[in-house]
Tab-separated table of C-alpha atoms and ligand atoms in Angstrom:
chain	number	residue	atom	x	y	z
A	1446	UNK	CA	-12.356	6.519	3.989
A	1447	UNK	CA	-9.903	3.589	3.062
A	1448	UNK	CA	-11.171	0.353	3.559
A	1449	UNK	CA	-8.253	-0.862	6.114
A	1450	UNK	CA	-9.676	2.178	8.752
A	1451	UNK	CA	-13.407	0.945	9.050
A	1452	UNK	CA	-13.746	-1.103	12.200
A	1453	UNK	CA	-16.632	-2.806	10.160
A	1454	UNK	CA	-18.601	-3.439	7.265
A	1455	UNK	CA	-22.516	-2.937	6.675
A	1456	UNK	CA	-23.737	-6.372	4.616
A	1457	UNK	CA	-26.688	-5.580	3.020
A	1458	UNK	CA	-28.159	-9.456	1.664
A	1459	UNK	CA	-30.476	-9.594	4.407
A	1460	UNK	CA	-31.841	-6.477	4.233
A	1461	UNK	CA	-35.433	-6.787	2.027
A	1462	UNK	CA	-36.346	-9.690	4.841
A	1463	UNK	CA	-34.846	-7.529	7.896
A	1464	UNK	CA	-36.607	-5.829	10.530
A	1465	UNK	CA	-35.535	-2.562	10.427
A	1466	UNK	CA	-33.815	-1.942	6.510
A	1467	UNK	CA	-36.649	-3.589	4.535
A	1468	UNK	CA	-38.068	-0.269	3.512
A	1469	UNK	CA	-36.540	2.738	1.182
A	1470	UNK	CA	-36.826	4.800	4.863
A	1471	UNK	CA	-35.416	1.816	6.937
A	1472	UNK	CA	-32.747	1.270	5.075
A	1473	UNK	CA	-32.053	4.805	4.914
A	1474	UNK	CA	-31.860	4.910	8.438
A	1475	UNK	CA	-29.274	2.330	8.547
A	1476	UNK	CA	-27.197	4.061	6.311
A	1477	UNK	CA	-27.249	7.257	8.154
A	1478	UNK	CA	-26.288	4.941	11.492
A	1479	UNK	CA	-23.397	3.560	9.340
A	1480	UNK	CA	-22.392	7.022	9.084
A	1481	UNK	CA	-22.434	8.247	12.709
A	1482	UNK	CA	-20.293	5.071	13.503
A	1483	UNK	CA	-17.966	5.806	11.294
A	1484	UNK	CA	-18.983	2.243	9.384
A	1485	UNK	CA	-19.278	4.123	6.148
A	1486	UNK	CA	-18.821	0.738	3.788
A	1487	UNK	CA	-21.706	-1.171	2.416
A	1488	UNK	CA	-21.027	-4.625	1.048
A	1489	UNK	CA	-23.617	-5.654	-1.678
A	1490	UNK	CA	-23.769	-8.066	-4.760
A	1491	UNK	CA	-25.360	-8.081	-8.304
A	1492	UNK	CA	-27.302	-11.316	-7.249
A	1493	UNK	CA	-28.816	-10.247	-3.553
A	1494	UNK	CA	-32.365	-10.531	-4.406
A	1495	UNK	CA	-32.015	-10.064	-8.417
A	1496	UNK	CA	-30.173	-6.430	-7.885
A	1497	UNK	CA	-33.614	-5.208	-5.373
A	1498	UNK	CA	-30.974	-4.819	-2.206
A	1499	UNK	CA	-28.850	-2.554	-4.956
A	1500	UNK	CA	-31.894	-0.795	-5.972
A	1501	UNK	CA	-33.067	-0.594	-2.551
A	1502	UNK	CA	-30.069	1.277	-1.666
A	1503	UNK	CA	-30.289	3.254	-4.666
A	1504	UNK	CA	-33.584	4.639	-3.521
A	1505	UNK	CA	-32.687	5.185	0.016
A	1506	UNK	CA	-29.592	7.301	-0.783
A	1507	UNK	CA	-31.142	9.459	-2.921
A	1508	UNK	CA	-33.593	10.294	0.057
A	1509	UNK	CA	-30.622	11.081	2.332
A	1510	UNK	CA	-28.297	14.578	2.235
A	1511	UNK	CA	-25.651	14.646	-0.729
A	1512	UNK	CA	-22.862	15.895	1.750
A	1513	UNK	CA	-24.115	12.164	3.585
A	1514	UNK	CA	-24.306	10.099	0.033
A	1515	UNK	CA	-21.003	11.689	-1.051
A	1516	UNK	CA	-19.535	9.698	2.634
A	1517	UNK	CA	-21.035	6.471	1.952
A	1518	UNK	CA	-18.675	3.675	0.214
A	1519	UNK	CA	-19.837	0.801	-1.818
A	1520	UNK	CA	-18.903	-2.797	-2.910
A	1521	UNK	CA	-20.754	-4.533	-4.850
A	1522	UNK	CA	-19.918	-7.985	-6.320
A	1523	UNK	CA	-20.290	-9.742	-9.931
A	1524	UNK	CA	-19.510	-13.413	-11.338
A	1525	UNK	CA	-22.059	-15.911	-9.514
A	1526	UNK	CA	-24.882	-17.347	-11.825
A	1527	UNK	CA	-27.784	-19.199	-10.854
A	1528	UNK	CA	-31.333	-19.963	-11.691
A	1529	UNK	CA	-33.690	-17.407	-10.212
A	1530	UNK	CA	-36.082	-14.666	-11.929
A	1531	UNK	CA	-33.740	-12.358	-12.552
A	1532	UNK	CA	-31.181	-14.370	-14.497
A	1533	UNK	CA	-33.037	-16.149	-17.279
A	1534	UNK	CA	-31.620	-18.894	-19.212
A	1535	UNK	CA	-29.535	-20.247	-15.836
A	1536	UNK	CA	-30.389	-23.663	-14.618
A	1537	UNK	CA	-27.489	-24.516	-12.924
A	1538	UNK	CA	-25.334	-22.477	-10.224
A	1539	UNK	CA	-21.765	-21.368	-12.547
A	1540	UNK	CA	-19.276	-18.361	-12.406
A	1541	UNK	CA	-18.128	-16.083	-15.024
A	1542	UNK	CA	-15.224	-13.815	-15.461
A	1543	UNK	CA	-15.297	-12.300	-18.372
A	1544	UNK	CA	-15.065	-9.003	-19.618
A	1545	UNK	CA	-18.115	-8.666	-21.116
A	1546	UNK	CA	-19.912	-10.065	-18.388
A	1547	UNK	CA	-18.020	-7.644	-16.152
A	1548	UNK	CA	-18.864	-4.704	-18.319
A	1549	UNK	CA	-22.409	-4.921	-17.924
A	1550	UNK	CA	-22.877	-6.260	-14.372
A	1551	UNK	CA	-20.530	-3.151	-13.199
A	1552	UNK	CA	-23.296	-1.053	-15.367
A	1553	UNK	CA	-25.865	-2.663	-14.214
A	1554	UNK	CA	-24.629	-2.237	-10.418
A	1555	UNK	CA	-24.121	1.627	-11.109
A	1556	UNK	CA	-27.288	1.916	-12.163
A	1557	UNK	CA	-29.079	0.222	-9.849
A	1558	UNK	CA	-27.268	1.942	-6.709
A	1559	UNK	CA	-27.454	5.478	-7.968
A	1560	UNK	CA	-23.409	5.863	-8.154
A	1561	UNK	CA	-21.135	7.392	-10.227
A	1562	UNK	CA	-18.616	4.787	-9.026
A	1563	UNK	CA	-18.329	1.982	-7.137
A	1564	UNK	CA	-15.585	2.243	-4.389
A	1565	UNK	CA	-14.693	-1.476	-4.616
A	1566	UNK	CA	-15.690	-4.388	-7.006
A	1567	UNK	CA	-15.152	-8.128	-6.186
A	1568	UNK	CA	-14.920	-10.792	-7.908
A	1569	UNK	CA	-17.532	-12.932	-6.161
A	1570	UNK	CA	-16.009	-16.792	-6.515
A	1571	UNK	CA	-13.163	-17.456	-8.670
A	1572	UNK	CA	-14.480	-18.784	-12.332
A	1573	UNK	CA	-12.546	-21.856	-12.884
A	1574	UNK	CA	-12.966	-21.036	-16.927
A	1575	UNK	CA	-11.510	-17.116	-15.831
A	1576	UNK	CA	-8.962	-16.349	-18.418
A	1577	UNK	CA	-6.835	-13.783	-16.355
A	1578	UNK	CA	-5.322	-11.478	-18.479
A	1579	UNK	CA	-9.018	-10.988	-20.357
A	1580	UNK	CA	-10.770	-10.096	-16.253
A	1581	UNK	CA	-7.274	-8.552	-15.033
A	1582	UNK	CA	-7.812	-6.176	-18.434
A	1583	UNK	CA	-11.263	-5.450	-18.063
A	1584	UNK	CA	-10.878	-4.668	-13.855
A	1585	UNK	CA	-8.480	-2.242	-15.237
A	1586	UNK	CA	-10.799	-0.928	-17.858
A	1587	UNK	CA	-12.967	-0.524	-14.940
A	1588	UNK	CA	-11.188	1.221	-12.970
A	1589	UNK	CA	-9.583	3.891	-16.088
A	1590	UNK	CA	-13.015	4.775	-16.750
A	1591	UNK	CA	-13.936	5.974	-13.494
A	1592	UNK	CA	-16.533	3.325	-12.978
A	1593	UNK	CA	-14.613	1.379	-10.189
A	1594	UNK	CA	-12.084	3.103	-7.482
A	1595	UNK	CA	-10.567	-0.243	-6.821
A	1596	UNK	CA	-10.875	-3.960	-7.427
A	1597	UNK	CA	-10.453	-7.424	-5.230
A	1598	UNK	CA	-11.760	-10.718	-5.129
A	1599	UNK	CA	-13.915	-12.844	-2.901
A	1600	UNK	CA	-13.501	-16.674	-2.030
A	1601	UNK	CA	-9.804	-16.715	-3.721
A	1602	UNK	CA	-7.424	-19.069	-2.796
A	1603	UNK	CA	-4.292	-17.413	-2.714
A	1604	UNK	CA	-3.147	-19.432	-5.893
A	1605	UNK	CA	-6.197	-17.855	-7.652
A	1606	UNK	CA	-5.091	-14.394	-6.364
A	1607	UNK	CA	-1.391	-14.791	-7.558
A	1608	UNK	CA	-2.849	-16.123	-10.957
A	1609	UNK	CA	-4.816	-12.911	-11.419
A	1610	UNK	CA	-2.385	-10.440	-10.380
A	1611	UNK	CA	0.103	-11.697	-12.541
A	1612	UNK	CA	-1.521	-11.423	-15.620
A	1613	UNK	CA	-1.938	-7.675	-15.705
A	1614	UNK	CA	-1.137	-4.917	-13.627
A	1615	UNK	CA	-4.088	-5.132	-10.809
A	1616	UNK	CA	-3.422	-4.382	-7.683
A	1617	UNK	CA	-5.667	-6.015	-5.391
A	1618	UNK	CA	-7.109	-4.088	-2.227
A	1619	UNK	CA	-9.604	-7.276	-0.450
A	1620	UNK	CA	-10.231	-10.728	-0.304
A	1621	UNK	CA	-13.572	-11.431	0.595
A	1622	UNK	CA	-13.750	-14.531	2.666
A	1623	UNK	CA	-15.643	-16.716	5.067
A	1624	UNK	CA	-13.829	-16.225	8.502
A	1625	UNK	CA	-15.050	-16.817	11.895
A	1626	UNK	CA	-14.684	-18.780	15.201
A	1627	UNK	CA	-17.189	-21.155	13.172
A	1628	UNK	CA	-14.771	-20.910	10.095
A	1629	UNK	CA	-11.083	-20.875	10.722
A	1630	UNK	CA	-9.448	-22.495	7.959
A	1631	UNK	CA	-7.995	-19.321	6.263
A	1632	UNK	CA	-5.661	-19.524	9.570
A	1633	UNK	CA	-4.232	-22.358	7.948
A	1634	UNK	CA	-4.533	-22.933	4.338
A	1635	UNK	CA	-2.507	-19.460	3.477
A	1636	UNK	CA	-5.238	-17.390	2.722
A	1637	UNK	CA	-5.015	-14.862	5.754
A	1638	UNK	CA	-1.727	-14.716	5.636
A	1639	UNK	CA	-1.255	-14.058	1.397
A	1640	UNK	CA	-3.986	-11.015	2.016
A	1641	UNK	CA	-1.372	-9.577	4.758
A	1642	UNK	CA	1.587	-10.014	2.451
A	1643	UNK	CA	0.170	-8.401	-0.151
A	1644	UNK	CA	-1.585	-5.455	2.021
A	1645	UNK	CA	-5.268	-6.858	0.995
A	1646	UNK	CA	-7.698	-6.139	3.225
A	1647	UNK	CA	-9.275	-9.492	4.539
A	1648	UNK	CA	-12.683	-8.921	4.454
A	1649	UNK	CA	-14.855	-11.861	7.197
A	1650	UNK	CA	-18.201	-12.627	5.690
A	1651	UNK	CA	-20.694	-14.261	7.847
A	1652	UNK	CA	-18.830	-13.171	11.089
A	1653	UNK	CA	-21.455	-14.678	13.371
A	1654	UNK	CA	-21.728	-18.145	11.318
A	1655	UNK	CA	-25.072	-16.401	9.876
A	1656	UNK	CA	-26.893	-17.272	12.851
A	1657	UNK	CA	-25.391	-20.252	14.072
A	1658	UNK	CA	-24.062	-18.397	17.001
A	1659	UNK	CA	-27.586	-18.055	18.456
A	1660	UNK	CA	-29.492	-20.326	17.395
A	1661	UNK	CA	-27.974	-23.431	16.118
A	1662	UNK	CA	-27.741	-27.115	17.847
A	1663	UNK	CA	-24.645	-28.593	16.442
A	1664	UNK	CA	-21.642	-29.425	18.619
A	1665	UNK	CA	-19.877	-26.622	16.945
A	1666	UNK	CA	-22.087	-24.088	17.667
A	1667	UNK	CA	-22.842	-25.350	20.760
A	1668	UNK	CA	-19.307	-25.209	21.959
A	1669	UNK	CA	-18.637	-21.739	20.448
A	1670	UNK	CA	-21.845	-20.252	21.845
A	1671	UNK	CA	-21.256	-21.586	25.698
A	1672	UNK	CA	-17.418	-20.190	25.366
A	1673	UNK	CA	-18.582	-17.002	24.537
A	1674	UNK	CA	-21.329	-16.695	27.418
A	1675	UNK	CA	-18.819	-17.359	30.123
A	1676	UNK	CA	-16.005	-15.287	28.559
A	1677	UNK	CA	-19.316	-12.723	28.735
A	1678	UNK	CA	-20.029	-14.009	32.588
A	1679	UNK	CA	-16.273	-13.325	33.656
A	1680	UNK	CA	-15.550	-9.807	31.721
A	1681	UNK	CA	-16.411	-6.557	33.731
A	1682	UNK	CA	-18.365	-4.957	30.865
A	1683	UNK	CA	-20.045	-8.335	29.807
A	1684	UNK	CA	-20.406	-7.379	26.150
A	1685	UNK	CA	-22.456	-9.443	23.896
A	1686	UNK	CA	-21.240	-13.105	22.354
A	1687	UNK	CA	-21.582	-11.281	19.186
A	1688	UNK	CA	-19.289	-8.341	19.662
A	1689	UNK	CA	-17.079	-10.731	21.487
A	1690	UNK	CA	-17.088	-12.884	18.150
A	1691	UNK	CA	-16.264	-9.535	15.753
A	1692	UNK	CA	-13.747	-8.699	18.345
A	1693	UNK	CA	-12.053	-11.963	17.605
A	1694	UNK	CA	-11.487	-10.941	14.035
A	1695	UNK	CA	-10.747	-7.499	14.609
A	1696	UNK	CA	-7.537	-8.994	16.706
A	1697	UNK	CA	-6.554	-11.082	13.920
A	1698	UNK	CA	-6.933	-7.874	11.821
A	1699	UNK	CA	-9.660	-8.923	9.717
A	1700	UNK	CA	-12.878	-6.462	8.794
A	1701	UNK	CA	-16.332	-8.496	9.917
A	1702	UNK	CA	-19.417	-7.540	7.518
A	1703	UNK	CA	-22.411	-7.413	9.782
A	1704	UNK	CA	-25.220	-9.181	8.259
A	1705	UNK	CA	-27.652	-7.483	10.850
A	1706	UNK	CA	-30.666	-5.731	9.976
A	1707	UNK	CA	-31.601	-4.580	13.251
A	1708	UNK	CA	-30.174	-0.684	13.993
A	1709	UNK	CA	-30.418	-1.153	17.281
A	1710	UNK	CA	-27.662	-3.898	16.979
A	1711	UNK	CA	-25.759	-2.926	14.189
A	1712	UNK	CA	-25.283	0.222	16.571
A	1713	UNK	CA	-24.279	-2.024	19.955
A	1714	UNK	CA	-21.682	-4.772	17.684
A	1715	UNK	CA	-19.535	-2.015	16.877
A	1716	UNK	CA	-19.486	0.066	19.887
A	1717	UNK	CA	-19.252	-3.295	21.779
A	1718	UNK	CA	-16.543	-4.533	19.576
A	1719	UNK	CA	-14.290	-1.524	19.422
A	1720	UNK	CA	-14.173	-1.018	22.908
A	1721	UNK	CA	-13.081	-4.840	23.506
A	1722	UNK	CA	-9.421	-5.449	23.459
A	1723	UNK	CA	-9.167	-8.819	23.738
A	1724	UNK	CA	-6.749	-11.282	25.375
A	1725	UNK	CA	-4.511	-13.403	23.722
A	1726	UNK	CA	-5.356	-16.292	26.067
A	1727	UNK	CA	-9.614	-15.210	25.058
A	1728	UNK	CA	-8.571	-15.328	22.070
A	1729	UNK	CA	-6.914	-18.625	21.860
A	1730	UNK	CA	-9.728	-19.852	23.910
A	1731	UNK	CA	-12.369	-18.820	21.328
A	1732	UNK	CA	-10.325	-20.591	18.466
A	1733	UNK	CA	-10.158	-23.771	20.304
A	1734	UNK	CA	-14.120	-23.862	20.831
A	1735	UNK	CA	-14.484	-23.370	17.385
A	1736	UNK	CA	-11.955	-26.512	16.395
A	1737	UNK	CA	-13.003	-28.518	19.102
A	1738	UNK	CA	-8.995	-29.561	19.876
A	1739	UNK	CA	-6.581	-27.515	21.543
A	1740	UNK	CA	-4.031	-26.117	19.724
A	1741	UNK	CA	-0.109	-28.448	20.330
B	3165	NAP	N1	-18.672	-13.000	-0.446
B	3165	NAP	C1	-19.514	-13.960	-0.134
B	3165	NAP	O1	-19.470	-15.067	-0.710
B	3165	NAP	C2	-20.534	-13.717	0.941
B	3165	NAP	C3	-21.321	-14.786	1.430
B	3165	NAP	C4	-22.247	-14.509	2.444
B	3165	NAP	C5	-22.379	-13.207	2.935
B	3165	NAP	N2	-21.617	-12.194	2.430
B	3165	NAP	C6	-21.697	-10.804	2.967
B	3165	NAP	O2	-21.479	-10.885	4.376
B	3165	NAP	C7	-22.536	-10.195	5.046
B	3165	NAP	C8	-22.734	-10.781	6.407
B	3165	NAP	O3	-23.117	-12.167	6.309
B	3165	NAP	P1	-24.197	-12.750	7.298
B	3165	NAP	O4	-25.487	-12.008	7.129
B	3165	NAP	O5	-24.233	-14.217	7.160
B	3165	NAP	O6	-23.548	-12.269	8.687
B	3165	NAP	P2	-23.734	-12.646	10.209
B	3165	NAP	O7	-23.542	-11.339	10.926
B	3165	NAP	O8	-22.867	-13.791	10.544
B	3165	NAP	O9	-25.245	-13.135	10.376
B	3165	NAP	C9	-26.312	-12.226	10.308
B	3165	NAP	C10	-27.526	-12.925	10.871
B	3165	NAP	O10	-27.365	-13.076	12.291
B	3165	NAP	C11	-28.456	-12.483	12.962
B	3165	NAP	N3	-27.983	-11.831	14.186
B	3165	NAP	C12	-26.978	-10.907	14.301
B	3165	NAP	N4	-26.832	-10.534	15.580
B	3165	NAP	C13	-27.759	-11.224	16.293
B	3165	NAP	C14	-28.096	-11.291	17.677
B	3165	NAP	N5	-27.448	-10.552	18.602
B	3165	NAP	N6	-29.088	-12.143	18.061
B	3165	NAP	C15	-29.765	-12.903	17.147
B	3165	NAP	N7	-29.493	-12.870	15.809
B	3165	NAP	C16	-28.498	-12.052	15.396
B	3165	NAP	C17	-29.021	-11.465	12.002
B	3165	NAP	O11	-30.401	-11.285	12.283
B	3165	NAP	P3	-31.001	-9.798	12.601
B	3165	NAP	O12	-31.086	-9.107	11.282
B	3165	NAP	O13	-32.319	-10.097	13.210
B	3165	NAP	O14	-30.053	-9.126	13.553
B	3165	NAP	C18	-28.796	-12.104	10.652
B	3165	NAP	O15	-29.837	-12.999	10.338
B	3165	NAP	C19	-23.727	-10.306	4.087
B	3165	NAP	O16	-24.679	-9.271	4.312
B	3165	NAP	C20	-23.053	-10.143	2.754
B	3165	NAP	O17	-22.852	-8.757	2.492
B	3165	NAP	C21	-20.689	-12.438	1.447
């Protein structure tokens, strides 16, 4: 399935510390739901717990059918260093980008998930030391060997994207970016619409502000959360605050990855979302909690 047709994205970070994916069978489970939802993409990372959600996946899709496995799509991510038991020698938080660091994470990645290929590899956070014809060569290496199906980038600035595809012959398929009603600056500082232009998919990490939306006391959450409820209060369906938060991406043609690791939930944001078709004037309305002005 090509990434611009899923209505949504599986994240798997939280998984080893979530209710219901925590366990090779759990986690299973959630991929199988992911599947019946038609939500066949997974987003993972090298770095989510030291490579143990990768391996964690690994084990769980080898426990599931291979006509089920063979639906599944990946993405895993590479480039972001910091000190933690699985990356000796680190003491500080840095990026890398180059091929030989590539190389072996992509390996390592493969490995760990039990894939012949990974159906999209990011660039986590742009290195500011990247020299881009030595990553845009070794992406393409990637991708001539069979190991990748496609490449994109996460956290880019659209000057960082333009940098990289013009020193080889990449083409790009995501940006990977925080977007939100909590985060709305890719609205404005070009990055939204740069992903459009060049047919990217935009890619909304932390869609629900990682929590803030339910449980958190500052102003902006505050405001965001109390919009949502009485949008909630006044529709006839009254879906949840969350799917009423993916739905605002979806109409601003982003992809939200769901950090959830509850089924039950995973299973009601999408079926909630998808059968929202939001307002412009909602939708405004949403923004505007987020900022805290009103738009001129
Ligand atoms: N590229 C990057 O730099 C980057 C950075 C961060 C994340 N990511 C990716 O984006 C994915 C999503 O990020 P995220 O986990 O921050 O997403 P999120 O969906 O904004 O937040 C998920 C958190 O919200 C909770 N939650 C969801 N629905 C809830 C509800 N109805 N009531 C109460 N709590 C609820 C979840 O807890 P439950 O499990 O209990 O539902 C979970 O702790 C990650 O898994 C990762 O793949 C990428």
């Amino acid at each position: 399935m090509d990434i611009h047709t899923t209505p949504a994205i599986w994240g798997a970070m939280r998984a080893r510390r979530s209710r219901d994916a925590a366990s090779t069978d759990g986690f299973a489970r959630m991929l199988a739901t992911c599947l019946e939802l038609g939500t066949p993409w997974i987003d993972h990372a090298d770095i989510y717990d030291d490579g143990a959600v990768e391996a964690l996946h690994g084990a769980a899709a080898r426990t599931l059918p291979s006509s089920d496995r063979s639906r599944l799509r990946v993405i895993s991510k590479c480039g972001v260093r910091f000190a933690s038991p699985g990356q000796p020698g680190v003491r500080l938080h840095h990026y890398r980008a180059d091929a030989a660091w590539l190389q072996q994470q992509a390996e390592a990645s493969l490995e760990r998930l039990g894939v012949e290929r990974i159906n999209l590899y990011l660039l986590h956070r742009p290195d500011y030391l990247m020299q881009a014809e030595e990553t845009a060569r070794a992406l393409e290496g990637l991708i001539s060997s069979g190991k990748i199906a496609a490449c994109g980038v996460s956290n880019f600035s659209c000057h960082q994207v333009e940098t990289l595809t013009a020193a080889g012959n990449l083409t790009l398929a995501a940006n990977q970016i925080e977007l939100s009603p909590f985060h709305t600056t890719p609205l404005d500082n070009g990055q939204l619409d740069h992903v459009r232009r060049l047919g990217m998919a935009a890619l909304a990490w932390s869609p629900l502000g990682g929590q803030r939306l339910f449980n958190a006391d500052d102003a902006v959450s505050v405001r965001v959360r109390t919009c949502l409820k009485a949008m909630q209060a006044r529709l006839p369906d009254s879906p949840g605050i969350d799917a009423l938060a993916l739905a605002w991406l979806r109409r601003l043609g982003a992809i939200p990855i769901l950090g959830t690791g509850s089924r039950d939930r995973l299973i009601r944001q999408v079926q909630e979302m998808r059968a929202i078709e939001m307002d412009v004037q909602d939708w405004y309305e949403i923004l505007e909690a987020g900022r805290g002005v009103r738009v001129p």
